[in-house]
Structures are given as structure tokens and as C-alpha cells.
PDB file of C-alpha atoms in Angstrom:
ATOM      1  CA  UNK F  11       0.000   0.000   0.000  1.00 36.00           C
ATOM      2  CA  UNK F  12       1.104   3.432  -0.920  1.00 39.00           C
ATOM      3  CA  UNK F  13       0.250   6.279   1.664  1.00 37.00           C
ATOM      4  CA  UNK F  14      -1.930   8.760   0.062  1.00 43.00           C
ATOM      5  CA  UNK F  15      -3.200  10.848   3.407  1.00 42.00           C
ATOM      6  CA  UNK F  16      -1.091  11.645   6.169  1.00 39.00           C
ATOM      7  CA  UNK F  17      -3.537  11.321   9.484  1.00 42.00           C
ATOM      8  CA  UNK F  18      -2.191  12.913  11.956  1.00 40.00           C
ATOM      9  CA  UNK F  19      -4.268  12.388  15.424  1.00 40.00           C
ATOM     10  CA  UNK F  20      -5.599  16.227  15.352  1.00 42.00           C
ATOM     11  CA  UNK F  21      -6.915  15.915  11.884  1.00 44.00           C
ATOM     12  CA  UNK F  22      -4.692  18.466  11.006  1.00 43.00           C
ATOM     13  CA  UNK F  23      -3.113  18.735   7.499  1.00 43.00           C
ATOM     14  CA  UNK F  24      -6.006  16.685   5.549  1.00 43.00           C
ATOM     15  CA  UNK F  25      -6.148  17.500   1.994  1.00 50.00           C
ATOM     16  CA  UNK F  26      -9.437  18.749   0.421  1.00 81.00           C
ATOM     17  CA  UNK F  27      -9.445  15.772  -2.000  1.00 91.00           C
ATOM     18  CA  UNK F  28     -10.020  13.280   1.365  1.00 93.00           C
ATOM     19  CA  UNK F  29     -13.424  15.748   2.047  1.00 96.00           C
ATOM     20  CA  UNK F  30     -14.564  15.572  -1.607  1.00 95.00           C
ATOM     21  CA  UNK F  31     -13.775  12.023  -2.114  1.00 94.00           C
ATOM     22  CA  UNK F  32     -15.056  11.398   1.509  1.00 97.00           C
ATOM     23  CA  UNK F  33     -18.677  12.629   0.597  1.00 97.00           C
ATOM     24  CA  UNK F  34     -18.965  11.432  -2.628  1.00 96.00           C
ATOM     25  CA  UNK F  35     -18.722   7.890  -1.768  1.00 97.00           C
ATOM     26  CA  UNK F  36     -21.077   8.215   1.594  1.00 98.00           C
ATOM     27  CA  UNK F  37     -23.473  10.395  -0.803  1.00 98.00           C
ATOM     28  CA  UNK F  38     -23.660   7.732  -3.188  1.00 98.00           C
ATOM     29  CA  UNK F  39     -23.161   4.145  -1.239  1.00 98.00           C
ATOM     30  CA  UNK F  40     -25.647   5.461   1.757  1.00 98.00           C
ATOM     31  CA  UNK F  41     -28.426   5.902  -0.967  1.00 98.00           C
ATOM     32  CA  UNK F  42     -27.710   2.486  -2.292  1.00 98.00           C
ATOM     33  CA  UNK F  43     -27.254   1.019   1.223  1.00 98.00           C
ATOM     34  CA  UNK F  44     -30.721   2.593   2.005  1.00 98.00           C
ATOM     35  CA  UNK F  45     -32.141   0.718  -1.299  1.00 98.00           C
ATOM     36  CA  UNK F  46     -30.845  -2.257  -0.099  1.00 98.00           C
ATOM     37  CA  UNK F  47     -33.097  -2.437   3.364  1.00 98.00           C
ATOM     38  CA  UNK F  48     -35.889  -1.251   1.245  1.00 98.00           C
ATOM     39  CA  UNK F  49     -35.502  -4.041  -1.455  1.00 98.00           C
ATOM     40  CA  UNK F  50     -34.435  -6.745   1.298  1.00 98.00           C
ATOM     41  CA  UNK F  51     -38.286  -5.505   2.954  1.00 98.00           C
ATOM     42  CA  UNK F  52     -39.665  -6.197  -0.006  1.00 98.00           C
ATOM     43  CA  UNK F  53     -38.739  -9.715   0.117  1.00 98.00           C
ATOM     44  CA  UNK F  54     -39.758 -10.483   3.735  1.00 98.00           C
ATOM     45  CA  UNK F  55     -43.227 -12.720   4.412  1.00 98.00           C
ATOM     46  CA  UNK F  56     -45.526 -10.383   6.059  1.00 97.00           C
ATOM     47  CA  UNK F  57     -45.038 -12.487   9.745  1.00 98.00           C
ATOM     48  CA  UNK F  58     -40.893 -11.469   9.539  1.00 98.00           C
ATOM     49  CA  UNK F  59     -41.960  -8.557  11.962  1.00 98.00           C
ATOM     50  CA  UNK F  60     -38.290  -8.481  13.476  1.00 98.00           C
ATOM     51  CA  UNK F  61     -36.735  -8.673   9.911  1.00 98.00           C
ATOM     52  CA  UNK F  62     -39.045  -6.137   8.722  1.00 98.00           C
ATOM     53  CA  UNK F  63     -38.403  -3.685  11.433  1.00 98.00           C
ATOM     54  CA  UNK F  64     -34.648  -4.172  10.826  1.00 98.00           C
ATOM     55  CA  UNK F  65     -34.620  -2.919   7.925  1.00 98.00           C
ATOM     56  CA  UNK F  66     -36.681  -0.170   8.263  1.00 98.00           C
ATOM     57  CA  UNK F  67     -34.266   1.038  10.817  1.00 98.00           C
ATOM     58  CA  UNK F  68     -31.539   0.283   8.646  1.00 98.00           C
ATOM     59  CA  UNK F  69     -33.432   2.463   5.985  1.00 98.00           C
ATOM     60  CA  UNK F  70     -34.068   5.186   8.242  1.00 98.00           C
ATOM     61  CA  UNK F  71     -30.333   5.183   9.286  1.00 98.00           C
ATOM     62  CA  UNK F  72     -28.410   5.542   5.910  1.00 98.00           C
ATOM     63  CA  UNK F  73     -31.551   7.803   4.845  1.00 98.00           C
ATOM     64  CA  UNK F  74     -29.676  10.401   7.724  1.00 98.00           C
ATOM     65  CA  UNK F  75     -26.749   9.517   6.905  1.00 98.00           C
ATOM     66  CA  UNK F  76     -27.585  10.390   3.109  1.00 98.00           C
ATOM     67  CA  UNK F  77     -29.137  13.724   4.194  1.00 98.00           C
ATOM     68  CA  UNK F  78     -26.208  15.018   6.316  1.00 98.00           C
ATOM     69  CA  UNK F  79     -24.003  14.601   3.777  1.00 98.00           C
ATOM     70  CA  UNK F  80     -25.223  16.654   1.311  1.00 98.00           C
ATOM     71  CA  UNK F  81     -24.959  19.357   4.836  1.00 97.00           C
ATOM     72  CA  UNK F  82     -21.036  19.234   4.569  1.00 96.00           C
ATOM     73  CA  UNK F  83     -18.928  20.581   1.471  1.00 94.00           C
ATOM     74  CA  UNK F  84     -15.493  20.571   0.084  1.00 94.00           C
ATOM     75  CA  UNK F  85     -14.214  23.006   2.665  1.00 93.00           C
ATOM     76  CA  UNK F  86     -15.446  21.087   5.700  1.00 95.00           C
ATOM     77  CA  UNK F  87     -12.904  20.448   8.299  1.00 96.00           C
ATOM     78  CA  UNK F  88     -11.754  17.302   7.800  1.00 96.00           C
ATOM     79  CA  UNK F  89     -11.073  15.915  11.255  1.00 96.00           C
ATOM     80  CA  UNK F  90     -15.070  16.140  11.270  1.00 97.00           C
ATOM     81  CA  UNK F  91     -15.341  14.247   7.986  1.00 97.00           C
ATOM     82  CA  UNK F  92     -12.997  11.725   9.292  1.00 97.00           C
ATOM     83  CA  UNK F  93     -15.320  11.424  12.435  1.00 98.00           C
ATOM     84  CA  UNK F  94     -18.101  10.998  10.135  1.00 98.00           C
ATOM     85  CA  UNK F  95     -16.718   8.566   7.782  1.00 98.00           C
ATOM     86  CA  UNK F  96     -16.050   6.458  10.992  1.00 98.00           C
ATOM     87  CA  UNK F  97     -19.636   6.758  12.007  1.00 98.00           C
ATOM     88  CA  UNK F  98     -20.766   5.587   8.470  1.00 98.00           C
ATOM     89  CA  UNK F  99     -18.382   3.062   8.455  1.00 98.00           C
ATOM     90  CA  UNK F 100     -19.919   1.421  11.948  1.00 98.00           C
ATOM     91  CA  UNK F 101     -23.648   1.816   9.982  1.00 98.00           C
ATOM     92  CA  UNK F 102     -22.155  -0.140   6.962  1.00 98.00           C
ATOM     93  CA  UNK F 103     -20.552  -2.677   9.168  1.00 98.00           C
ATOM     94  CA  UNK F 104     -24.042  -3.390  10.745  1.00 98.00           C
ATOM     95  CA  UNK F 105     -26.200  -3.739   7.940  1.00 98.00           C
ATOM     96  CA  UNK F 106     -23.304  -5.854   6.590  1.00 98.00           C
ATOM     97  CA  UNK F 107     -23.907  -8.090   9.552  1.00 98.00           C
ATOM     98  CA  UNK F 108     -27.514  -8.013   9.528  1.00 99.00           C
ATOM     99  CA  UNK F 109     -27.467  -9.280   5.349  1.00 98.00           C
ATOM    100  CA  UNK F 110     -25.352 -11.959   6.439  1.00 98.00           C
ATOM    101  CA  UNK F 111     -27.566 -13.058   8.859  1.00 98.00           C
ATOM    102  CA  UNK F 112     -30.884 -13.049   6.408  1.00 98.00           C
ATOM    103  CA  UNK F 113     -28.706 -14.681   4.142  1.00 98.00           C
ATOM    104  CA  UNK F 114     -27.881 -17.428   6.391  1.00 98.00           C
ATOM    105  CA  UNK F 115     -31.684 -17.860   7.320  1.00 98.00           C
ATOM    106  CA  UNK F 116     -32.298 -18.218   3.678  1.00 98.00           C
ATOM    107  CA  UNK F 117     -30.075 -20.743   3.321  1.00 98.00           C
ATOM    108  CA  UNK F 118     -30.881 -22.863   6.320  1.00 98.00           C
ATOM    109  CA  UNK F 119     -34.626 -22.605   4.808  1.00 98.00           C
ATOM    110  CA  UNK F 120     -35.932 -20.434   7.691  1.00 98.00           C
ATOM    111  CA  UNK F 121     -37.985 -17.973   5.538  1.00 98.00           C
ATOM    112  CA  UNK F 122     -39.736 -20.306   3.104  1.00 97.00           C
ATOM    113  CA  UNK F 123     -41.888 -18.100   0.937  1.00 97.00           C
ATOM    114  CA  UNK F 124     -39.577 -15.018   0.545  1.00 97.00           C
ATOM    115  CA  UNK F 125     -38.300 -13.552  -2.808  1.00 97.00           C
ATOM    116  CA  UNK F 126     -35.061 -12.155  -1.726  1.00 98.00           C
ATOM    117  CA  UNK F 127     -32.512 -14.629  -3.818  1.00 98.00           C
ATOM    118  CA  UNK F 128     -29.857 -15.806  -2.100  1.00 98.00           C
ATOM    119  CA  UNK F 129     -27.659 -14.127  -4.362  1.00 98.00           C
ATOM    120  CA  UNK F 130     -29.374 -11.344  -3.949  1.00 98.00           C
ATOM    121  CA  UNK F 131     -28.593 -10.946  -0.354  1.00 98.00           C
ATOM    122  CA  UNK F 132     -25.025 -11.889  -0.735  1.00 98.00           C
ATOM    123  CA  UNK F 133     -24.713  -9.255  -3.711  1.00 98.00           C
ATOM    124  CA  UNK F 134     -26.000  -6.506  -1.727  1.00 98.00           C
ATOM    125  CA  UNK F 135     -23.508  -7.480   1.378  1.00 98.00           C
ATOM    126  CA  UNK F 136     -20.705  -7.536  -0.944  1.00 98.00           C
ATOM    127  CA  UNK F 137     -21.698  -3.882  -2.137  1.00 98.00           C
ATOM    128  CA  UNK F 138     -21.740  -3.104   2.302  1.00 98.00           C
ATOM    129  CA  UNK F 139     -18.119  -4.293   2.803  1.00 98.00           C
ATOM    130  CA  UNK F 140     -16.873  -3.071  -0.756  1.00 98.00           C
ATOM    131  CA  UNK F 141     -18.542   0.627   1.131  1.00 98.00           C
ATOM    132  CA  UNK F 142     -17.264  -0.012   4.738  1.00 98.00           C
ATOM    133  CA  UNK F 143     -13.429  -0.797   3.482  1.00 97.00           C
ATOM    134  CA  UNK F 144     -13.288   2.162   1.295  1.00 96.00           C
ATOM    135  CA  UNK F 145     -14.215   4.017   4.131  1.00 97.00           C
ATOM    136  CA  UNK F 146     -11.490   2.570   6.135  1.00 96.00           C
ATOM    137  CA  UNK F 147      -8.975   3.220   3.569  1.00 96.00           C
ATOM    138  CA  UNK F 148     -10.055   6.747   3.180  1.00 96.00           C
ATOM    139  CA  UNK F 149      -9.562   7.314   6.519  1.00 97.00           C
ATOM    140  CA  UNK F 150      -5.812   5.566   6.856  1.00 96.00           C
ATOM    141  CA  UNK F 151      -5.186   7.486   4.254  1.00 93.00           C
ATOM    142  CA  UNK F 152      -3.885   4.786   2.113  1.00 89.00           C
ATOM    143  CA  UNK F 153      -4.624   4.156  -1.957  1.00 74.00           C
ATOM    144  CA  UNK F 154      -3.229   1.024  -3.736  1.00 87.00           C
ATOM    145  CA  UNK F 155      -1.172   1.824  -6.385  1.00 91.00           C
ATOM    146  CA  UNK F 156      -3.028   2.368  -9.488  1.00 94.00           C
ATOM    147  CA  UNK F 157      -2.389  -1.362 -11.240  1.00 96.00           C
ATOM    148  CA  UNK F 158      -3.425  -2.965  -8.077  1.00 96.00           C
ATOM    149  CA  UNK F 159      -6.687  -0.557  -8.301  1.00 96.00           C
ATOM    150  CA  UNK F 160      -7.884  -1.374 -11.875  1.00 97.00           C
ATOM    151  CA  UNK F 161      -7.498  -4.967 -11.035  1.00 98.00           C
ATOM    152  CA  UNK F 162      -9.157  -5.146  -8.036  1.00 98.00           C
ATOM    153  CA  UNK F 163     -12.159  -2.274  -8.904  1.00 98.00           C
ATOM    154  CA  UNK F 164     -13.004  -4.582 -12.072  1.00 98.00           C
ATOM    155  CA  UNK F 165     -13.211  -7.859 -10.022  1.00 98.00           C
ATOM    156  CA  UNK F 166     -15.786  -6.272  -7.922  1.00 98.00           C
ATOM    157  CA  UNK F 167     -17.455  -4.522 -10.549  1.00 98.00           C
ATOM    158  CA  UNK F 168     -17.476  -7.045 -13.237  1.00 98.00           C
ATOM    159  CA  UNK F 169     -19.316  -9.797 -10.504  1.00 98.00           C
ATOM    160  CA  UNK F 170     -21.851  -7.061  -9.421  1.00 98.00           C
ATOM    161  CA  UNK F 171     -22.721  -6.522 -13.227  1.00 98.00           C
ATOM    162  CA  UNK F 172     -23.016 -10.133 -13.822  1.00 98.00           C
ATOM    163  CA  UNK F 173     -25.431 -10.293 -10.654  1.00 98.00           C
ATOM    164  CA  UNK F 174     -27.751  -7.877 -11.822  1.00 98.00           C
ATOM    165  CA  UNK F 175     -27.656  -9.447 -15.498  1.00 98.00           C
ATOM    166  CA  UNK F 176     -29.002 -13.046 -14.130  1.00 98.00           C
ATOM    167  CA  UNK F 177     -31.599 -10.695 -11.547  1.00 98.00           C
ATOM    168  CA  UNK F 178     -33.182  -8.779 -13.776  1.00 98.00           C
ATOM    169  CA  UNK F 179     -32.860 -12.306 -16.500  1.00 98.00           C
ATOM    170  CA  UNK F 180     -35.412 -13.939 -13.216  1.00 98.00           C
ATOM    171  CA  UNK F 181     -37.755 -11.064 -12.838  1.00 98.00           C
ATOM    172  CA  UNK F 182     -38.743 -10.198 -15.835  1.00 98.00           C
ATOM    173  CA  UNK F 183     -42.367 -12.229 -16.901  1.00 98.00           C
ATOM    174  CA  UNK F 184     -40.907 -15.549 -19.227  1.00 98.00           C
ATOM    175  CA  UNK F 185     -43.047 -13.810 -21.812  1.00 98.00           C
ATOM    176  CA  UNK F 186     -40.591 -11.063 -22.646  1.00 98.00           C
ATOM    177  CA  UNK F 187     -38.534 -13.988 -24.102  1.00 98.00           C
ATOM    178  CA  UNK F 188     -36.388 -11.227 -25.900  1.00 97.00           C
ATOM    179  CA  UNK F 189     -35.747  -9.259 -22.942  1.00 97.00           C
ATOM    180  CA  UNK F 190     -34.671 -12.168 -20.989  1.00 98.00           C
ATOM    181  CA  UNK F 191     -32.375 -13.482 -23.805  1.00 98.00           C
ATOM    182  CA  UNK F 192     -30.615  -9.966 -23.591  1.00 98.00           C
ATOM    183  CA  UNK F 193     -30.285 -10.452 -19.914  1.00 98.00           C
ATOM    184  CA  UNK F 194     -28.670 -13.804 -20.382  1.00 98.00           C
ATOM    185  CA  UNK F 195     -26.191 -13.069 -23.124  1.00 98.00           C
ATOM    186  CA  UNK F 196     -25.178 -10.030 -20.822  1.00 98.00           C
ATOM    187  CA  UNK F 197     -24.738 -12.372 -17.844  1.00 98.00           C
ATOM    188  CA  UNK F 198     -22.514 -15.064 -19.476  1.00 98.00           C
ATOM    189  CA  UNK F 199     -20.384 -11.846 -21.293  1.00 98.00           C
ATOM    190  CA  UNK F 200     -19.901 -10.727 -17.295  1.00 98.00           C
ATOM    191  CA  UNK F 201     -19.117 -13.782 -16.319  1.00 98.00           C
ATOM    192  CA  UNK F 202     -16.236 -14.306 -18.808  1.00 98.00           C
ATOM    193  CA  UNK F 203     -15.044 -10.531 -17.748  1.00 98.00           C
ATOM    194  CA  UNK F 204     -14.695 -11.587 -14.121  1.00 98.00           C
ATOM    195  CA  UNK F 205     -13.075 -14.689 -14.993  1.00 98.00           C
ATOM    196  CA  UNK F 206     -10.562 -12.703 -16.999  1.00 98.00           C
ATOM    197  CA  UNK F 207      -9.841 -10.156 -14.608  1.00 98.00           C
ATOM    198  CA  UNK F 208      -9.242 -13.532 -12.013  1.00 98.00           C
ATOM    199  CA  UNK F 209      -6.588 -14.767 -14.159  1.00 98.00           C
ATOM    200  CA  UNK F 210      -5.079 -11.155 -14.805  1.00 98.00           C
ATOM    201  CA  UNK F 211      -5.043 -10.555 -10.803  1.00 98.00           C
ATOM    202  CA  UNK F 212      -3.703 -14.282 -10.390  1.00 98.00           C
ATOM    203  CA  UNK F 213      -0.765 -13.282 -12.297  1.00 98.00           C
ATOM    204  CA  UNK F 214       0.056 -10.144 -10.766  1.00 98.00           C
ATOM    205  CA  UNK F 215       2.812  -8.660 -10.531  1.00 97.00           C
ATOM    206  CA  UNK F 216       3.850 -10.060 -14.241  1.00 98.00           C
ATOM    207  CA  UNK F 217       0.465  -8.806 -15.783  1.00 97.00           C
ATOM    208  CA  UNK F 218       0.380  -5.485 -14.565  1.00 97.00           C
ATOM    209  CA  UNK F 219       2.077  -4.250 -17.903  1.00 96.00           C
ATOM    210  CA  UNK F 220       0.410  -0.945 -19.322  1.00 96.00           C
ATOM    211  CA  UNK F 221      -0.740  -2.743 -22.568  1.00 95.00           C
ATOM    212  CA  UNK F 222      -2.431  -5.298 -20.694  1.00 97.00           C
ATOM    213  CA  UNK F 223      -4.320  -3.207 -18.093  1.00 97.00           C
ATOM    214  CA  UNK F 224      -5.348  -0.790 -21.179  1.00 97.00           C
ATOM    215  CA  UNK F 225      -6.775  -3.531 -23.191  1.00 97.00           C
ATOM    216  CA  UNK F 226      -8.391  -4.797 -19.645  1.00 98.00           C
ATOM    217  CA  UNK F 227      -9.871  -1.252 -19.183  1.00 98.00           C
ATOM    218  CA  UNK F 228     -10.895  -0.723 -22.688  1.00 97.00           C
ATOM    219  CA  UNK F 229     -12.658  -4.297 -22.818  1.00 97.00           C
ATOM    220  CA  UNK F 230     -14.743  -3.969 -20.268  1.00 98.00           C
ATOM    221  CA  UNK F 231     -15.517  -0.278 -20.818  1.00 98.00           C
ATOM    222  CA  UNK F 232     -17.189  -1.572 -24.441  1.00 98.00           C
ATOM    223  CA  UNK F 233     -19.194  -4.115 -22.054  1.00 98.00           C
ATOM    224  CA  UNK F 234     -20.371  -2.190 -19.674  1.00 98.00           C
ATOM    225  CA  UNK F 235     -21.663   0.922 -21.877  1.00 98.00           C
ATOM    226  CA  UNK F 236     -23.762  -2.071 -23.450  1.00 98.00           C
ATOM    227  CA  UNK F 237     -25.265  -3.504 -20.239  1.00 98.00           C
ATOM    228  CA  UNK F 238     -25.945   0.711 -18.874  1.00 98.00           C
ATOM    229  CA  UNK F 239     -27.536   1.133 -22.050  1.00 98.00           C
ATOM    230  CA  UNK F 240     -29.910  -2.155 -21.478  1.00 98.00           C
ATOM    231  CA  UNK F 241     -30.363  -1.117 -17.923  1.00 98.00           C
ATOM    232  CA  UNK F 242     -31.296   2.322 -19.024  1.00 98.00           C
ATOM    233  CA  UNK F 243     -33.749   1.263 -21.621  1.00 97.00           C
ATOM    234  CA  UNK F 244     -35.204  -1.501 -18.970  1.00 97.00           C
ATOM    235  CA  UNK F 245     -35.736   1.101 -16.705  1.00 98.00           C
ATOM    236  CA  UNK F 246     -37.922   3.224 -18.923  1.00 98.00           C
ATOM    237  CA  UNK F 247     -40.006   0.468 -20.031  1.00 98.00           C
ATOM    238  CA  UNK F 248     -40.621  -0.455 -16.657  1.00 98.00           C
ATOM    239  CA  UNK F 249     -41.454   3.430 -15.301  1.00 97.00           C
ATOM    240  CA  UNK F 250     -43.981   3.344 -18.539  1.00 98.00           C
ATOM    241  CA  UNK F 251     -45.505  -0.052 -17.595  1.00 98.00           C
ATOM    242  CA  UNK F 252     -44.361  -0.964 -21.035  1.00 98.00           C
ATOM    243  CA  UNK F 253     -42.563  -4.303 -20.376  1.00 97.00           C
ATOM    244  CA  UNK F 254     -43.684  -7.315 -18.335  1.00 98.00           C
ATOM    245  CA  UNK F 255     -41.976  -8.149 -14.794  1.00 98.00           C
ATOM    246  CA  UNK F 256     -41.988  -7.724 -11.408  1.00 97.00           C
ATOM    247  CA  UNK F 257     -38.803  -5.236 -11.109  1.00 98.00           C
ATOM    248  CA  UNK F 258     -39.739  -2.521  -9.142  1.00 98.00           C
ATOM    249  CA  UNK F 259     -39.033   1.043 -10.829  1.00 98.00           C
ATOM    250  CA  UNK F 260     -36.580   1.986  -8.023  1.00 98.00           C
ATOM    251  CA  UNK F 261     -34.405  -1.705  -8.612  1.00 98.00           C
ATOM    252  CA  UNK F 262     -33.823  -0.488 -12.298  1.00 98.00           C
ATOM    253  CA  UNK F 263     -32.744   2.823 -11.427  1.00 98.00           C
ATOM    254  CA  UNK F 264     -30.921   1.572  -8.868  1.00 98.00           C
ATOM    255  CA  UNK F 265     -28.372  -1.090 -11.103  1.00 98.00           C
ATOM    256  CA  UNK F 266     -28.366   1.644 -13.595  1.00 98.00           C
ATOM    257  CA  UNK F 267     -26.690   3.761 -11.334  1.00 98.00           C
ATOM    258  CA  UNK F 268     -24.230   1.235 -10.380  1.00 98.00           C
ATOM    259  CA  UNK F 269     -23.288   0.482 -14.049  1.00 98.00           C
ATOM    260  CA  UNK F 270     -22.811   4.448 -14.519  1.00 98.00           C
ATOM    261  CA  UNK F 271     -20.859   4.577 -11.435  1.00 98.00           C
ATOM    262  CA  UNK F 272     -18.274   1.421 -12.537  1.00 98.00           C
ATOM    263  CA  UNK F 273     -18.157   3.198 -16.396  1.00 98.00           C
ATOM    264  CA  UNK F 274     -16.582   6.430 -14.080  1.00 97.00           C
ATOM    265  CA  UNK F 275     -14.304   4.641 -12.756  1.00 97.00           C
ATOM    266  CA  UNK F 276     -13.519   3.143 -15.745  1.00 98.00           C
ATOM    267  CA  UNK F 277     -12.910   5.957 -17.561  1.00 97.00           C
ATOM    268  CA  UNK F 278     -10.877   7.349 -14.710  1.00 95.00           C
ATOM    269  CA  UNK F 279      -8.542   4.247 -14.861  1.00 97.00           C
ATOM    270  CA  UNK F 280      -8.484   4.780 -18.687  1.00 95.00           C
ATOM    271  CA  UNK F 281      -7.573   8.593 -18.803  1.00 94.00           C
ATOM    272  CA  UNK F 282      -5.052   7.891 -16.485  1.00 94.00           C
ATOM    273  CA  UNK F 283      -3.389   4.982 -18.516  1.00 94.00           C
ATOM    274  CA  UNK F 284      -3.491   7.233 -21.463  1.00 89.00           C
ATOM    275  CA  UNK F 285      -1.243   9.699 -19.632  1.00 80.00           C
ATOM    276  CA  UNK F 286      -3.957  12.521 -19.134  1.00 54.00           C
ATOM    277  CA  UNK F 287      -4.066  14.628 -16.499  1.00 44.00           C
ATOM    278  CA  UNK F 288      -6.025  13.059 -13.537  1.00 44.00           C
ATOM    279  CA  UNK F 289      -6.361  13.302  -9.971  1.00 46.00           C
ATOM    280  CA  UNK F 290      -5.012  10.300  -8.889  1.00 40.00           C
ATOM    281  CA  UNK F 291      -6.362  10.844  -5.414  1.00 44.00           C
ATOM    282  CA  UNK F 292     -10.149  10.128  -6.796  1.00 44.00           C
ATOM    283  CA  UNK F 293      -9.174   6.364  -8.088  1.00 40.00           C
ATOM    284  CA  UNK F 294     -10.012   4.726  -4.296  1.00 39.00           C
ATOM    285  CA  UNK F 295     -10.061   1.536  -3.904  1.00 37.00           C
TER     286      UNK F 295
END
């Protein structure tokens, strides 16, 4: 690891970039972490009172969290944005905790009659620790050096596309035979991705050659403006009741956003390859 911050113990001498890159990642992740106990509520049998309640409180929570961070801007002091990113990071570990444990009652086939998917609950955990680490790193003050960072972003990313290409594949109606053929061919293209960017991180250090990581970037780039685009057009169908399924409107807006936010960081890792001038400081992992 390469230090990025220095932290000293007053908080003094934080860089600006820590505050902006601080609150764009709590901005975005506590929205999605709040979609999360909404969707996982969804899923529950009406008697799952306790699991119900749960996540309404874990709704409620990142909904605060959400709002209070648009309250703080670039010039905030960071010592307080390190204070909050620790208080986020507790929230994140919790509802991490709490996923695990629906998925585990899922599994042990203690909630028959629920539609949460088991991969479904794992996915959305994954997305809580992916959110809780970066917070952690953000406040160490450590980034991994970039070839480390496009590896291990894409891993991540490329399984959370593939995720959403088999969910929204099982909840669209069989009828839209089309639509779920597109979601297929999508989730067996993601799948290969990941797989590829397994064997590329299994040979690290050798692979991390700039040719190789900028065909790696540029490959999935193609991929993933393909699956936004699906996502985007899925959504609108849905929002005009023109398609078949039971995807709630807020679901498709919600994996469209995570596609956009992946194709950022993908073009991030790709003007930075191609020797433009970036802000290094923004490419967390």
C-alpha cells in the first residue's frame, strides 16, 4: 500500500481531496445502502416482523446519513469528515452483519416463501463491505497503487454486473422472451469478464504491464456501456408499464446507477493509462 493521506491524530493537514472524495462515496453508497433495506423488505413474508423492522431502521439510518451529507462541502474540516466517515463506516458494518444473517436464514430454509434470492442478499452485502473498506482506507489514508486498483475495482465490478444481469434475467415475466435473452447473453459476457480479470489478478505482478491493463480497461468499458444502455432502456419500459416483470421502478434505477458509477471509474482508470491529467487521489479503492 502506498500512503496517500497523512492522518495525523488532530486531523490536522487533511487534503481537500479526502473531504470531496469522503462525501462522494457516503453520498452515493448510503443511498444504495438505504435501497438495499428497502428491497431486502420487499422480500420479507408479512409475519418477519423483526426482519421487517430491521430494515426499516436500517433504511431510516443511511436515509440520515444520506441527508447530512449533502450538509457538509469541500471546505469542511476534515477531522469532522474523518469522524463521520467512521460513524458511516460502523452503519455499513451493521447492515453488513444483519445481510449476512438473512442470508444465512435463507439458506438454512428459515424464511420459506420469501423472494429475496440468495444471491441477492449476498450481492447486496458484498456492495456493504466493498462501502465499509473504502471508508477505512479513506480514513488511513492509504490508496493502492493504481495497477493494483484497476485490477481489483473490475473484479468487484465485473461480478456485481453479472449479478444484476441473471436478476433482472429472473424477474422479468418468461413472456418477454427477448428481454430475458438480452439479460442472459449479458450475464454469461460478465461472467467471462470476471473470470478474466481472475486470471489477470492471479498473475500479478507479471500482468500489470500498461498494454495489458489498457486492453483490460478498454474491454470492459465496451461491455459495460452495453449492459448501462440495457439497464437504461429496462428502466424506462418499466417506469412506462411498457414491459412485463416484477422489477420494481426503483431496482432499475438503482443497477443503472451502479453500471454508470463502474463506467466512471472506468474511464478514470483509462484517462489515467493514457497519460492525461487526472487526480489520482479520486481512483479509491
Amino acid at each position: 500500500m502506498v500512503v496517500l493521506f497523512h492522518v495525523p491524530k488532530d486531523g490536522v493537514g487533511l487534503s481537500d481531496p479526502f473531504v470531496v472524495r469522503s462525501l462522494d462515496e457516503i453520498r452515493f453508497w448510503s443511498r444504495i445502502m438505504k435501497e438495499h433495506s428497502f428491497f431486502l423488505r420487499l422480500g420479507f413474508r408479512c409475519e418477519d416482523t423483526q426482519l421487517i423492522n430491521e430494515a426499516n431502521q436500517f433504511h431510516a439510518m443511511f436515509e440520515d446519513i444520506e441527508r447530512r451529507s449533502h450538509a457538509y462541502q469541500a471546505d469542511t474540516d476534515p477531522q469532522t469528515i474523518r469522524q463521520f466517515n467512521s460513524e458511516v463506516h460502523n452503519a455499513a458494518a451493521h447492515i453488513w452483519a444483519f445481510k449476512r444473517k438473512v442470508l444465512g436464514l435463507i439458506l438454512r430454509c428459515q424464511l420459506p416463501g420469501g423472494t429475496n434470492f440468495p444471491l441477492l442478499v449476498d450481492h447486496v452485502s458484498r456492495e456493504a463491505n466493498y462501502f465499509r473498506n473504502r471508508l477505512e482506507e479513506l480514513n488511513n489514508g492509504r490508496l493502492e497503487p493504481l495497477p493494483d486498483a484497476i485490477i481489483d475495482e473490475n473484479v468487484f465490478f465485473l461480478k456485481i454486473m453479472a449479478d444484476h444481469a441473471k436478476f433482472i434475467g429472473h424477474l422479468l415475466d418468461p413472456s418477454e422472451r427477448k428481454l430475458v435473452e438480452q439479460a442472459r447473453e449479458f450475464s454469461q459476457d460478465f461472467d467471462t469478464l470476471m473470470f478474466q480479470a481472475i486470471d489477470l489478478s492471479s498473475m500479478r505482478p507479471q500482468s500489470q504491464t500498461h498494454p495489458l491493463l489498457s486492453q483490460f480497461v478498454d474491454e470492459n468499458r465496451v461491455s459495460v456501456k452495453s449492459l448501462r444502455d440495457f439497464k437504461k432502456t429496462a428502466r424506462d419500459l418499466i417506469e412506462e408499464c411498457r414491459i412485463k416483470s416484477i422489477i420494481h421502478p426503483l431496482l432499475a434505477d438503482h443497477v443503472f446507477r451502479e453500471a454508470e458509477r463502474f463506467l466512471f471509474i472506468l474511464d478514470m482508470f483509462d484517462r489515467s493509462l493514457s497519460g492525461m491529467k487526472v487526480n489520482k487521489k479520486e481512483i479509491m479503492h
